[in-house]
CSV table of C-alpha atoms in Angstrom, one decimal:
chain,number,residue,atom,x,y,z
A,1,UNK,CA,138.4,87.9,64.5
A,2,UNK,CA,137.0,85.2,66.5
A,3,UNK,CA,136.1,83.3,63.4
A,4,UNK,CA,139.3,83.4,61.8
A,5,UNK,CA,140.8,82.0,65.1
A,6,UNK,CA,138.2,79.4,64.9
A,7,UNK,CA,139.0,78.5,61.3
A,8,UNK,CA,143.0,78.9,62.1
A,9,UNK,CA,142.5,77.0,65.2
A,10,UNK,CA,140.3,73.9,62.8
A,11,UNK,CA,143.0,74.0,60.3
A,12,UNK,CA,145.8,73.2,62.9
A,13,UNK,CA,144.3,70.4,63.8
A,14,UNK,CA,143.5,68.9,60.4
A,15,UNK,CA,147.2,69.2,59.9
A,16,UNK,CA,147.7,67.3,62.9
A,17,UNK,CA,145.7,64.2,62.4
A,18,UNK,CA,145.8,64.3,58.3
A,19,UNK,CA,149.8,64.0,59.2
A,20,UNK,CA,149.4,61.4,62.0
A,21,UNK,CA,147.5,59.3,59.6
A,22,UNK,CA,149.8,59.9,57.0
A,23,UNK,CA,152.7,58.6,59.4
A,24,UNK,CA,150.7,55.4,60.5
A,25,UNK,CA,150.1,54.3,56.6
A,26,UNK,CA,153.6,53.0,56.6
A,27,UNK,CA,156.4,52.1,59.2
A,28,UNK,CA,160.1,52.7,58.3
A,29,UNK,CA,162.2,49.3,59.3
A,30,UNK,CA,165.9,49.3,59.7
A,31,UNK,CA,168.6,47.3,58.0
A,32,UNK,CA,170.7,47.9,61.0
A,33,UNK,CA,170.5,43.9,62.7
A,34,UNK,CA,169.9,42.5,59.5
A,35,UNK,CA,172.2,39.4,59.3
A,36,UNK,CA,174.1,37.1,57.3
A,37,UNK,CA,172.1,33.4,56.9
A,38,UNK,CA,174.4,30.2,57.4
A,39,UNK,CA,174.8,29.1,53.8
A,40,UNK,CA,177.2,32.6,53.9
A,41,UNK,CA,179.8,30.9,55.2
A,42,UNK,CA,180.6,28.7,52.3
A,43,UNK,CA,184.5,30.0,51.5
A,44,UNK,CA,183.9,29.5,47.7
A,45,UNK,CA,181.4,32.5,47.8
A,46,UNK,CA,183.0,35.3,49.8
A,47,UNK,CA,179.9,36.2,50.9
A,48,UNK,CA,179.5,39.7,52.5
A,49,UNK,CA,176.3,41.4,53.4
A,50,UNK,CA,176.9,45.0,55.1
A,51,UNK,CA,175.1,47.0,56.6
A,52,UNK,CA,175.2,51.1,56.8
A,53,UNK,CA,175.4,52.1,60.6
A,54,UNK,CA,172.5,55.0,60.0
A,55,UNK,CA,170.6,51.5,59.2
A,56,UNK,CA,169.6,53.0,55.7
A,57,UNK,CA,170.8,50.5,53.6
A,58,UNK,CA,172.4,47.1,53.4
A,59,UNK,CA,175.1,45.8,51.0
A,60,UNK,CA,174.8,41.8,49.7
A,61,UNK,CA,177.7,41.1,47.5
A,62,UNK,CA,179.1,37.4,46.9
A,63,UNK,CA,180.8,35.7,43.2
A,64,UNK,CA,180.2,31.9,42.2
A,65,UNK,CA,183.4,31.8,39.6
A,66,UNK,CA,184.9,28.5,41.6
A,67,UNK,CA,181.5,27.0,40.7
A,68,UNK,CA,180.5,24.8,37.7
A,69,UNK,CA,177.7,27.0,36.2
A,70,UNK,CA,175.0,24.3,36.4
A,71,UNK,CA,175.6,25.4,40.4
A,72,UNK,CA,173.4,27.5,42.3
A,73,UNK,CA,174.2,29.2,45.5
A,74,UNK,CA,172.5,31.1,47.8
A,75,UNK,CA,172.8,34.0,50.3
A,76,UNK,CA,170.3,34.8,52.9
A,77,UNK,CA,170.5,38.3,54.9
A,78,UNK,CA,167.7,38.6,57.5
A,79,UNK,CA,166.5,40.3,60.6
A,80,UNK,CA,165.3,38.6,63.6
A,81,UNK,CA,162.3,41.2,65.1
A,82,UNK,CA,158.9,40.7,66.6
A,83,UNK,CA,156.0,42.4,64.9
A,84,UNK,CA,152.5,42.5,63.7
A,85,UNK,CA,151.4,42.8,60.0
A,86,UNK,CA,148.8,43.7,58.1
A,87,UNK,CA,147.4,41.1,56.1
A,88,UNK,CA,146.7,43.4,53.1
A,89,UNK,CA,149.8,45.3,53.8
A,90,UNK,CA,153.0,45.2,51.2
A,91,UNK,CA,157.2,45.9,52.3
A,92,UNK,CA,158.6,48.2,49.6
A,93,UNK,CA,162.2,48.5,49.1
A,94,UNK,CA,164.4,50.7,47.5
A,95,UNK,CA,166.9,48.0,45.3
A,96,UNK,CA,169.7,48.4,42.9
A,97,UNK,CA,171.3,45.9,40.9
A,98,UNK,CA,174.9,46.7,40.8
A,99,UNK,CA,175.9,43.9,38.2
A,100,UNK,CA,175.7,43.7,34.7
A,101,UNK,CA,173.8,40.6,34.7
A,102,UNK,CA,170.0,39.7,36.3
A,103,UNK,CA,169.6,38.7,40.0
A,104,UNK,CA,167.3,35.8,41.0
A,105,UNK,CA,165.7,36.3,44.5
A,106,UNK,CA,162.8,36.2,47.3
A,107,UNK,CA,161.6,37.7,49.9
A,108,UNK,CA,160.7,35.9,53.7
A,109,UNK,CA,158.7,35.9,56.7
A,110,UNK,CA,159.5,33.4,59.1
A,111,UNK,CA,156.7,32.7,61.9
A,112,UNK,CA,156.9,32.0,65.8
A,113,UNK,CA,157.5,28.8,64.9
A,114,UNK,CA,160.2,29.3,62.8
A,115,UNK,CA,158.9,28.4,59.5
A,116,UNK,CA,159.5,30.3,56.6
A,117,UNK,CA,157.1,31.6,54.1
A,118,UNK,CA,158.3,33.4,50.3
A,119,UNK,CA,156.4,34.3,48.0
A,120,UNK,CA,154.6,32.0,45.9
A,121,UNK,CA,155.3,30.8,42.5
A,122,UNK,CA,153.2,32.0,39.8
A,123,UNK,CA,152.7,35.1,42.0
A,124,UNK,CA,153.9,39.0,41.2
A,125,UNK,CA,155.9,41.4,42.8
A,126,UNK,CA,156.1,45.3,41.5
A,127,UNK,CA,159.5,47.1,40.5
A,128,UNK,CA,158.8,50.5,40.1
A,129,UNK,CA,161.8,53.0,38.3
A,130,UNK,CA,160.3,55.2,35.7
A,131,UNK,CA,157.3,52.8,35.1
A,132,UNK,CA,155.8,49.9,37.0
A,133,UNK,CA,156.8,46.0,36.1
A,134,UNK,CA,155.1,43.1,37.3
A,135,UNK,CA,157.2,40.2,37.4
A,136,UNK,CA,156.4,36.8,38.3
A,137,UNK,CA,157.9,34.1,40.6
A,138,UNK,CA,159.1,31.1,38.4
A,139,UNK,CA,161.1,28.6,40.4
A,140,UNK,CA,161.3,30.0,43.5
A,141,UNK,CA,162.5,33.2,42.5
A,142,UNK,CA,161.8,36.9,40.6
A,143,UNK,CA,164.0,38.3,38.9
A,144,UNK,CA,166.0,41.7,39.2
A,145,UNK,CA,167.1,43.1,35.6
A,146,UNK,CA,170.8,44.2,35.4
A,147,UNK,CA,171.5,47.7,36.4
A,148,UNK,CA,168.0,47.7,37.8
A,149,UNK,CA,167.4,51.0,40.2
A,150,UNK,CA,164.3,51.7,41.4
A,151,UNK,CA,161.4,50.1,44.0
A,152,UNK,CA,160.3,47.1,44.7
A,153,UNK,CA,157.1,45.9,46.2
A,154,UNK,CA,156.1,42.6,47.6
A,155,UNK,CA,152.6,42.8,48.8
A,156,UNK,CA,151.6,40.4,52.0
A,157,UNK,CA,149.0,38.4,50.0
A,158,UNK,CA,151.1,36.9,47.6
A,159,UNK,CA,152.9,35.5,50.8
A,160,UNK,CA,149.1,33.8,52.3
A,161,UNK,CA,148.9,30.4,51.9
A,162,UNK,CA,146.5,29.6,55.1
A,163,UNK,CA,149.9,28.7,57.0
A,164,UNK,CA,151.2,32.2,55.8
A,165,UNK,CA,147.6,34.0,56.8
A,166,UNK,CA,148.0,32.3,60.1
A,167,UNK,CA,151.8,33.4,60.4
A,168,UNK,CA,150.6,37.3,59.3
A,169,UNK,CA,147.7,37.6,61.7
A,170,UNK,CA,149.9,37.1,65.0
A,171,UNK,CA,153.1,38.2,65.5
A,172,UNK,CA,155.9,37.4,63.4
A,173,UNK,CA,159.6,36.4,64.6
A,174,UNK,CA,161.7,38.2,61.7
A,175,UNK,CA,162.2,38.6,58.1
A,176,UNK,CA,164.7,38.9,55.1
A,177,UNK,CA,165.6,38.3,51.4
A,178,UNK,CA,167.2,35.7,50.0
A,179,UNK,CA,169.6,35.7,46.6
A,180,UNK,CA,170.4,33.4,44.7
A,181,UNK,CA,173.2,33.0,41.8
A,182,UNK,CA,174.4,30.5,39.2
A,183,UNK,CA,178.0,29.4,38.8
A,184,UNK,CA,180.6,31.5,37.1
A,185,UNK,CA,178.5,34.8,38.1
A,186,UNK,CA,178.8,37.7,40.6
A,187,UNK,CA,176.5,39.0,42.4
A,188,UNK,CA,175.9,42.6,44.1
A,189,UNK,CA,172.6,44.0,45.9
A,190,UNK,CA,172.3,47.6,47.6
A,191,UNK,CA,169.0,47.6,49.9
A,192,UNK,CA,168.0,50.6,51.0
A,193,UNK,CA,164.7,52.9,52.5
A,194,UNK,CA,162.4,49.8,53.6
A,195,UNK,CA,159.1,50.3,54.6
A,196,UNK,CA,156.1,48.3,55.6
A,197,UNK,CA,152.6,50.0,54.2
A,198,UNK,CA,149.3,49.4,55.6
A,199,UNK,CA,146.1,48.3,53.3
A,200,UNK,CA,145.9,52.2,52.1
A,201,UNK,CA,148.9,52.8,51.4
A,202,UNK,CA,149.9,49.0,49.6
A,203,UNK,CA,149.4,48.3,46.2
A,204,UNK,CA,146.0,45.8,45.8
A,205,UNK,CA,147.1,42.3,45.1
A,206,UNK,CA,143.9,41.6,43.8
A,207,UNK,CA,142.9,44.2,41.2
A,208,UNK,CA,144.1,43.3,37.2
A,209,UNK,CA,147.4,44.3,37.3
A,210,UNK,CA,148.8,42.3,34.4
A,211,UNK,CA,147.3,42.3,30.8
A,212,UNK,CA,148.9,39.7,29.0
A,213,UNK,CA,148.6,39.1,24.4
A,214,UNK,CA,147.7,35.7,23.6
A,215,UNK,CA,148.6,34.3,20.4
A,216,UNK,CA,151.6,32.9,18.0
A,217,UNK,CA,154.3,35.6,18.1
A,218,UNK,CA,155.2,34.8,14.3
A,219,UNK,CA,152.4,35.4,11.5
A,220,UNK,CA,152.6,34.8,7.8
A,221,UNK,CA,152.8,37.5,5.7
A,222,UNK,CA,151.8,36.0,1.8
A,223,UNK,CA,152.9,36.7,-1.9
A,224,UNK,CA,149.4,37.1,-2.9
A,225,UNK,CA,146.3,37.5,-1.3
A,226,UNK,CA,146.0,38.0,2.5
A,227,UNK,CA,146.9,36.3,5.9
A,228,UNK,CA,145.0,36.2,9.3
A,229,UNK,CA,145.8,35.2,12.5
A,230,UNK,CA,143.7,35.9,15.9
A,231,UNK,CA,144.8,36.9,19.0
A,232,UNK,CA,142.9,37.6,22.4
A,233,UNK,CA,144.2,39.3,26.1
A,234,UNK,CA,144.0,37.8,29.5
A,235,UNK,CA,144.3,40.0,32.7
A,236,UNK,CA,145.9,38.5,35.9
A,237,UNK,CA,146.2,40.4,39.6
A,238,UNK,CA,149.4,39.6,41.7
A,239,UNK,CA,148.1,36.8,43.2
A,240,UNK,CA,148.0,35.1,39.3
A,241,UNK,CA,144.4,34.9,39.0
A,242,UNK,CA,142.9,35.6,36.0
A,243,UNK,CA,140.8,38.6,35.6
A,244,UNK,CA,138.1,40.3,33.6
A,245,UNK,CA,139.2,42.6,30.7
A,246,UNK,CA,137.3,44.2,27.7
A,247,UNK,CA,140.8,45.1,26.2
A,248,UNK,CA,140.9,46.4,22.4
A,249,UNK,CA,143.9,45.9,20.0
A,250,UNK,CA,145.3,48.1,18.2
A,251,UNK,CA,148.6,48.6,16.0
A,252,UNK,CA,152.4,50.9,17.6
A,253,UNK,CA,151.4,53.0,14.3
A,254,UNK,CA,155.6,51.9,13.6
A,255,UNK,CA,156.5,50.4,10.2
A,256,UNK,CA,152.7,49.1,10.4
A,257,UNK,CA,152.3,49.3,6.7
A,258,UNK,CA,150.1,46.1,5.0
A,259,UNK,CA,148.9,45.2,8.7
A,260,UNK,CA,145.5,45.9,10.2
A,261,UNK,CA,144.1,44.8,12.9
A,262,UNK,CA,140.2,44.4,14.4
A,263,UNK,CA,139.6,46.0,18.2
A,264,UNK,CA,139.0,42.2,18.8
A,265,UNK,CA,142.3,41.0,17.8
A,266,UNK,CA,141.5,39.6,14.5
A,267,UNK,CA,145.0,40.7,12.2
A,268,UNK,CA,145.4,41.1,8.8
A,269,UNK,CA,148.6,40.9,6.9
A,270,UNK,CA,149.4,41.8,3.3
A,271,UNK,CA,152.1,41.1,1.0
A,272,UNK,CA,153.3,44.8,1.2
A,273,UNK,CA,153.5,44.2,5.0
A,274,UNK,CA,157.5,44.5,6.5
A,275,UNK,CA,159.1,42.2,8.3
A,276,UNK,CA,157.8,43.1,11.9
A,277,UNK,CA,155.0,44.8,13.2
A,278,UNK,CA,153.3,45.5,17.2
A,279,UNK,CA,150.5,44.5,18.4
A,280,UNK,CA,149.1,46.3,21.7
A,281,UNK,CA,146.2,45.7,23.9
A,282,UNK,CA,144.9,48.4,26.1
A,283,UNK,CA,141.7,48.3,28.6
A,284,UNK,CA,141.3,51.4,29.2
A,285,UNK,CA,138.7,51.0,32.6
A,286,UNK,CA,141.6,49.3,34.7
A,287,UNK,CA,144.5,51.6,32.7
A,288,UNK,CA,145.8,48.2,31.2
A,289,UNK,CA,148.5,48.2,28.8
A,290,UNK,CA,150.7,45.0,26.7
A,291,UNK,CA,152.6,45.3,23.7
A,292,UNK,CA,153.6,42.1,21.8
A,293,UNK,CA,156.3,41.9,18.9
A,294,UNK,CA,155.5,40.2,15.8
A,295,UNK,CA,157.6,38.3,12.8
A,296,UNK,CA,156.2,38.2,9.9
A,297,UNK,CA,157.5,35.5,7.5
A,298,UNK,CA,157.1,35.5,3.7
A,299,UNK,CA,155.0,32.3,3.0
A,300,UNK,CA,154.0,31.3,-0.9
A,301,UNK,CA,150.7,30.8,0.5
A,302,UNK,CA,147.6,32.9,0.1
A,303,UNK,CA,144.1,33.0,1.6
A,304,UNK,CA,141.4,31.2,-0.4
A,305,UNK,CA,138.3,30.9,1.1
A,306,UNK,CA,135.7,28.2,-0.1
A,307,UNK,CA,131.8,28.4,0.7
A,308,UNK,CA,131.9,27.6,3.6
A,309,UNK,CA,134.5,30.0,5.3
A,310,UNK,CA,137.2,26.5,5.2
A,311,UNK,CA,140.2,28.0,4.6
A,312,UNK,CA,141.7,25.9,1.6
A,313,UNK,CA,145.2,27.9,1.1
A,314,UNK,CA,146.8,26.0,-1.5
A,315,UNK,CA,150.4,25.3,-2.5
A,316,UNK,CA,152.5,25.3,-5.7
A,317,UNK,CA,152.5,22.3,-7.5
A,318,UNK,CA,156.8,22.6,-7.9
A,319,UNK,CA,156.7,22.4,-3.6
A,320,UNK,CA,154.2,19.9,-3.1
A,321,UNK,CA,155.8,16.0,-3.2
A,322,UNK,CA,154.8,13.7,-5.3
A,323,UNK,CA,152.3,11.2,-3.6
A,324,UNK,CA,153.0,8.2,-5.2
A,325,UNK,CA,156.7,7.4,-5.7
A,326,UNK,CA,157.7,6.4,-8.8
A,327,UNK,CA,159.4,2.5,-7.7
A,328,UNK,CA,155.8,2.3,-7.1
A,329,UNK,CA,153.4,0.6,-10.2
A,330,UNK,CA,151.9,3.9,-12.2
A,331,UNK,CA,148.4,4.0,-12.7
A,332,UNK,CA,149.0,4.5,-16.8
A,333,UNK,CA,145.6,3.4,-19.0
A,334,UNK,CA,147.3,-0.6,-19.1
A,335,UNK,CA,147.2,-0.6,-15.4
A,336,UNK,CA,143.9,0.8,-15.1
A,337,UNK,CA,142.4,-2.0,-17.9
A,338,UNK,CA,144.2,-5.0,-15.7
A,339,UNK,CA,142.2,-3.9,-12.4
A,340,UNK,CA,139.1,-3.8,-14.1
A,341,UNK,CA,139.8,-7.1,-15.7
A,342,UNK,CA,140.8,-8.5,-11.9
A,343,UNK,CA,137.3,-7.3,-10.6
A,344,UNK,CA,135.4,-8.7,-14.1
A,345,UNK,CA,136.7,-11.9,-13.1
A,346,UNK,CA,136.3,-12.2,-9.6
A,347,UNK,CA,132.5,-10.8,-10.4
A,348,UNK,CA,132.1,-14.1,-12.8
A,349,UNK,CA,133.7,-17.0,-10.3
A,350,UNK,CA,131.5,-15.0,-7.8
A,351,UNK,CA,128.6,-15.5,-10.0
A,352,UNK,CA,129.9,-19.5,-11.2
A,353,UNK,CA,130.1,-20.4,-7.2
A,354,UNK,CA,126.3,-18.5,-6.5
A,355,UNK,CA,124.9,-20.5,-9.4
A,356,UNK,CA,126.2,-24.1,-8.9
A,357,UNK,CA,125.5,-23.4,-5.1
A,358,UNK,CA,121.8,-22.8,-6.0
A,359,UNK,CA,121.7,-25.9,-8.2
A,360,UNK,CA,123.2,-27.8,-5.0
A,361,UNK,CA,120.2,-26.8,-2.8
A,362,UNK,CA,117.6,-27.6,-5.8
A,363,UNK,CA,118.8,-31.1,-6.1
A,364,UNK,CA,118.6,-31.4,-1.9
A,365,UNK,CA,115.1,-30.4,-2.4
């Protein structure tokens, strides 16, 4: 008895601090004081960002159609509050884009001095729904996709710049998001279940995250003969920096017909081929996986391959244009006889001129 009380007793208490730690891996914030940024109040926008009074979610909603759509606008929602961070640390937020169309935005930090920091550009940020997306800051913003419903993540180091690191390792003064929209659009954002995650519980912004296909998305596919074309992977983390990969391709297996491809990217089209085909890259160590669409367009061309590996592919004489025009003089057999006639004779003044030069100098001596 006294040992199962003993065990019983040890098991309580694993519960205890295995759920305490649990609880301190991530801190749940409140949309309840988030609000509205200045540039809301610009009539032409109708700006309204709403918050639920549980403090659960938060509403952003404003419409550009007075605007000329070479005209972007923004709205910024944010919440003044002091608190520390973990530098390799992440905020996740439940989003949902209620519009039809793709939202632009960012998320911000704002230090004790009141500076603001975003995320960078060339950077990533994760939206998680049924799979995970890693989508990259380009102008200032990431993108949302229409109808989008799901997570999204935005670790801290895509945020650290030195004045940014500085900013995370004291206290900061508040945060928020702000959206931006081009002209003739409308624009609708539902926030909800934020959370800020410590390093154990955040996503790693420096691991490979992103495999990437490099090459020309549209191959030739030939009447005769075969076509090649070579592609290679790159691996990025969050942060954009490239990483190591030992990806191998490999074909979707649809409509892949007359299309083969090496495990180091080398592809191989025949005439039989359609007219599209996959290519994927997968390294299986860091569970990397990128898919690429390809065209393949008919070309009269085929591979022919001379000694030394040049590739000489040649065209049909009917689609090659003729070099010499023909306003220009033709090089018949009478043309051919007058240039060699023109260099017979300049050869004998040449000789004339050498000989009476040579008699010159005799008669000097």
């Amino acid at each position: 008895m006294k040992k199962r009380k003993w065990l019983g007793v040890c098991f309580f208490f694993l519960l205890l601090f295995s759920g305490a730690a649990t609880a301190n891996a991530y801190e749940r914030a409140t949309f309840k004081d988030f609000v509205a940024g200045a540039d809301a109040d610009n009539a032409q926008l109708g700006a309204s960002v709403e918050c639920a009074t549980t403090g659960r979610s938060m509403d952003i909603s404003f419409q550009t159609m007075e605007l000329s759509e070479d005209t972007y606008s923004t709205v910024t929602a944010y919440r003044s509050e002091s608190r520390s961070m973990d530098l390799e640390g992440s905020v996740m937020v439940g989003i949902a884009n209620m519009q039809n169309q793709t939202a632009r935005m960012n998320f911000s930090i704002i230090d004790q001095s009141g500076s603001a920091f975003q995320v960078k550009e060339g950077c990533y940020v994760a939206l998680r729904d049924d799979q995970t997306t890693y989508v990259p800051v380009e102008k200032g913003c990431f993108e949302i996709p229409a109808g989008f419903s799901g997570e999204l993540e935005i670790p801290f180091p895509v945020l650290s710049n030195d004045a940014a690191k500085e900013a995370l390792s004291q206290k900061i003064t508040g945060y928020g998001f702000v959206c931006v929209v081009a002209g003739q659009s409308r624009y609708h954002l539902k926030f909800y279940d934020m959370n800020f995650l410590d390093s154990s519980e955040a996503v790693n912004a420096h691991e490979a995250a992103i495999l990437q296909i490099n090459g020309d998305a549209t191959v030739r596919k030939p009447e005769t003969g075969f076509s090649e074309a070579s592609f290679s992977a790159s691996a990025y983390n969050m942060l954009g920096e490239e990483q190591k990969t030992d990806a191998e391709f490999s074909l979707s297996g649809k409509s892949d017909a007359g299309v083969t491809v090496t495990k180091d990217g080398l592809l191989k089209v025949l005439p039989e081929a359609g007219e599209t085909v996959t290519l994927c890259a997968k390294d299986k160590k860091q569970d990397l996986w990128a898919e690429m669409p390809l065209t393949l367009e008919r070309s009269w061309t085929t591979l022919v391959l001379t000694d030394n590996g040049y590739d000489a592919s040649v065209a049909k004489p009917e689609d090659v244009a003729p070099v010499i025009d023909t306003d220009i003089w033709n090089l018949e057999e009478q043309g051919v006889w007058i240039i060699r006639g023109l260099l017979l004779l300049g050869t004998v003044i040449f000789f004339i001129y050498y000989v009476h030069a040579r008699k010159k100098n005799r008669r000097n001596l």
